[in-house]
mmCIF file of C-alpha atoms in Angstrom:
data_model
loop_
_atom_site.group_PDB
_atom_site.id
_atom_site.type_symbol
_atom_site.label_atom_id
_atom_site.label_comp_id
_atom_site.label_asym_id
_atom_site.label_seq_id
_atom_site.Cartn_x
_atom_site.Cartn_y
_atom_site.Cartn_z
ATOM 1 C CA MET A 1 62.064 36.233 83.760
ATOM 2 C CA ALA A 2 58.934 36.547 85.823
ATOM 3 C CA GLU A 3 60.211 40.019 87.014
ATOM 4 C CA VAL A 4 60.188 41.261 83.499
ATOM 5 C CA GLU A 5 56.701 39.902 82.759
ATOM 6 C CA GLN A 6 55.379 41.549 86.018
ATOM 7 C CA LEU A 7 56.963 44.838 85.098
ATOM 8 C CA SER A 8 55.445 44.567 81.544
ATOM 9 C CA GLU A 9 52.011 43.723 83.222
ATOM 10 C CA GLU A 10 52.437 46.851 85.499
ATOM 11 C CA LEU A 11 53.246 49.091 82.712
ATOM 12 C CA THR A 12 50.620 48.000 80.411
ATOM 13 C CA THR A 13 47.930 48.284 83.104
ATOM 14 C CA LEU A 14 49.269 51.706 84.177
ATOM 15 C CA LYS A 15 49.231 52.811 80.329
ATOM 16 C CA ARG A 16 45.547 51.801 80.097
ATOM 17 C CA VAL A 17 44.601 53.597 83.083
ATOM 18 C CA VAL A 18 46.461 56.858 82.013
ATOM 19 C CA GLN A 19 44.986 56.582 78.536
ATOM 20 C CA THR A 20 41.451 55.967 79.601
ATOM 21 C CA SER A 21 41.524 58.512 82.316
ATOM 22 C CA LEU A 22 42.891 61.097 79.487
ATOM 23 C CA HIS A 23 40.125 60.307 77.135
ATOM 24 C CA ARG A 24 37.602 60.718 79.867
ATOM 25 C CA GLY A 25 38.922 64.135 81.112
ATOM 26 C CA GLN A 26 40.105 62.528 84.393
ATOM 27 C CA LEU A 27 43.979 63.266 83.963
ATOM 28 C CA SER A 28 46.113 66.248 84.730
ATOM 29 C CA LYS A 29 49.419 66.669 83.001
ATOM 30 C CA GLY A 30 52.202 69.013 83.492
ATOM 31 C CA VAL A 31 53.556 70.610 86.688
ATOM 32 C CA HIS A 32 50.788 73.219 87.170
ATOM 33 C CA GLU A 33 47.857 70.977 86.606
ATOM 34 C CA VAL A 34 49.430 67.983 88.650
ATOM 35 C CA CYS A 35 50.031 70.389 91.664
ATOM 36 C CA LYS A 36 46.563 71.847 91.381
ATOM 37 C CA ALA A 37 45.132 68.396 91.444
ATOM 38 C CA ILE A 38 47.123 67.292 94.325
ATOM 39 C CA GLU A 39 46.363 70.404 96.492
ATOM 40 C CA SER A 40 42.693 70.095 95.726
ATOM 41 C CA LYS A 41 42.935 66.501 96.696
ATOM 42 C CA GLN A 42 41.358 65.390 93.302
ATOM 43 C CA ALA A 43 44.316 63.170 92.335
ATOM 44 C CA LYS A 44 44.103 59.406 93.190
ATOM 45 C CA PHE A 45 47.785 58.973 92.337
ATOM 46 C CA VAL A 46 50.597 60.696 90.533
ATOM 47 C CA VAL A 47 52.711 59.066 87.832
ATOM 48 C CA LEU A 48 56.386 60.896 87.773
ATOM 49 C CA ALA A 49 59.103 60.315 85.390
ATOM 50 C CA ASP A 50 62.510 59.428 86.874
ATOM 51 C CA ASP A 51 64.472 60.966 84.073
ATOM 52 C CA CYS A 52 63.082 64.353 84.573
ATOM 53 C CA SER A 53 65.925 66.891 84.060
ATOM 54 C CA GLU A 54 64.683 69.371 86.771
ATOM 55 C CA GLU A 55 65.468 68.098 90.362
ATOM 56 C CA SER A 56 63.228 70.980 91.733
ATOM 57 C CA TYR A 57 60.314 69.739 89.725
ATOM 58 C CA LYS A 58 60.527 66.180 91.131
ATOM 59 C CA LYS A 59 61.082 67.413 94.676
ATOM 60 C CA LEU A 60 58.065 69.844 94.487
ATOM 61 C CA VAL A 61 55.784 66.996 93.150
ATOM 62 C CA VAL A 62 56.934 64.437 95.666
ATOM 63 C CA ALA A 63 56.716 66.820 98.528
ATOM 64 C CA LEU A 64 53.168 67.896 97.620
ATOM 65 C CA ALA A 65 52.019 64.441 97.207
ATOM 66 C CA LYS A 66 53.554 63.346 100.445
ATOM 67 C CA GLN A 67 51.965 66.300 102.344
ATOM 68 C CA PHE A 68 48.441 65.381 100.948
ATOM 69 C CA GLN A 69 49.109 61.590 101.292
ATOM 70 C CA ILE A 70 48.828 60.998 97.557
ATOM 71 C CA PRO A 71 50.953 57.949 96.167
ATOM 72 C CA VAL A 72 53.699 58.595 93.579
ATOM 73 C CA TRP A 73 54.196 55.913 90.901
ATOM 74 C CA LYS A 74 57.565 56.328 89.202
ATOM 75 C CA VAL A 75 58.199 55.325 85.681
ATOM 76 C CA GLU A 76 61.739 55.210 84.008
ATOM 77 C CA LYS A 77 61.144 57.642 81.101
ATOM 78 C CA GLY A 78 59.133 60.823 80.356
ATOM 79 C CA ALA A 79 59.119 59.828 76.755
ATOM 80 C CA LEU A 80 56.960 57.021 77.606
ATOM 81 C CA LEU A 81 54.434 59.053 79.422
ATOM 82 C CA GLY A 82 54.582 61.478 76.505
ATOM 83 C CA GLU A 83 53.694 58.475 74.194
ATOM 84 C CA TRP A 84 50.870 57.373 76.444
ATOM 85 C CA ILE A 85 49.108 60.887 76.596
ATOM 86 C CA GLY A 86 49.736 61.537 72.803
ATOM 87 C CA ILE A 87 52.321 64.311 72.793
ATOM 88 C CA SER A 88 54.789 62.331 70.873
ATOM 89 C CA LYS A 89 54.492 62.525 66.933
ATOM 90 C CA PHE A 90 54.252 59.365 64.837
ATOM 91 C CA LEU A 91 54.573 58.990 61.095
ATOM 92 C CA THR A 92 53.123 55.550 61.149
ATOM 93 C CA LYS A 93 51.808 53.586 64.193
ATOM 94 C CA THR A 94 55.520 52.183 64.864
ATOM 95 C CA LYS A 95 57.674 54.956 63.443
ATOM 96 C CA LYS A 96 58.139 57.911 65.690
ATOM 97 C CA ILE A 97 59.006 61.275 64.264
ATOM 98 C CA LYS A 98 59.533 63.309 67.493
ATOM 99 C CA SER A 99 59.593 62.011 71.145
ATOM 100 C CA ARG A 100 58.195 64.642 73.551
ATOM 101 C CA LYS A 101 58.573 63.950 77.190
ATOM 102 C CA CYS A 102 55.951 64.434 79.937
ATOM 103 C CA SER A 103 57.356 64.526 83.416
ATOM 104 C CA SER A 104 54.180 63.974 85.571
ATOM 105 C CA VAL A 105 50.486 63.133 85.239
ATOM 106 C CA ALA A 106 47.925 62.779 88.021
ATOM 107 C CA VAL A 107 45.009 60.438 87.666
ATOM 108 C CA LYS A 108 41.887 61.880 89.136
ATOM 109 C CA ASP A 109 39.635 59.043 88.660
ATOM 110 C CA PHE A 110 39.358 55.782 86.879
ATOM 111 C CA ALA A 111 37.474 55.871 83.618
ATOM 112 C CA ILE A 112 34.572 53.619 83.036
ATOM 113 C CA GLU A 113 36.282 51.443 80.612
ATOM 114 C CA VAL A 114 38.819 50.230 83.265
ATOM 115 C CA SER A 115 37.916 46.772 84.391
ATOM 116 C CA GLU A 116 37.543 45.983 88.029
ATOM 117 C CA ALA A 117 40.680 43.660 87.934
ATOM 118 C CA GLU A 118 42.761 46.531 86.591
ATOM 119 C CA LYS A 119 41.303 49.008 89.221
ATOM 120 C CA GLN A 120 42.104 46.553 91.882
ATOM 121 C CA PHE A 121 45.699 45.892 90.435
ATOM 122 C CA VAL A 122 46.443 49.625 90.399
ATOM 123 C CA GLU A 123 44.903 50.162 93.956
ATOM 124 C CA ASP A 124 46.981 47.277 95.340
ATOM 125 C CA LYS A 125 50.052 48.833 93.738
ATOM 126 C CA ILE A 126 49.733 52.221 94.972
ATOM 127 C CA LYS A 127 48.962 51.068 98.485
ATOM 128 C CA GLY A 128 52.510 49.687 98.347
ATOM 129 C CA LEU A 129 54.074 52.909 97.210
#
């Protein structure tokens, strides 16, 4: 039970960091932007969806991140990332019309809205990746 709570807390914190970074223009999404952020060493960390259907895509992002020593945080579903960055379409706040996936995002910097505790939590997590 504690493991489920910890996983939920991790995803909630990660979601908040991704969304606030998106709104502040500190997020790269998609293979081209993510690779560019990694190569220019602007990315603090990368979030990669495990259910990405293109194996070469995953290998490219992981290899580049490893080469430039940028941590990769994996999430189970690309649809979850799609929801976080706002590419899924909703009829109401709870009823989804169309679920669109996003396979990877790169967080360039933490937004000012992210608390010190959330920053510390994410930094501790990515050190362990």
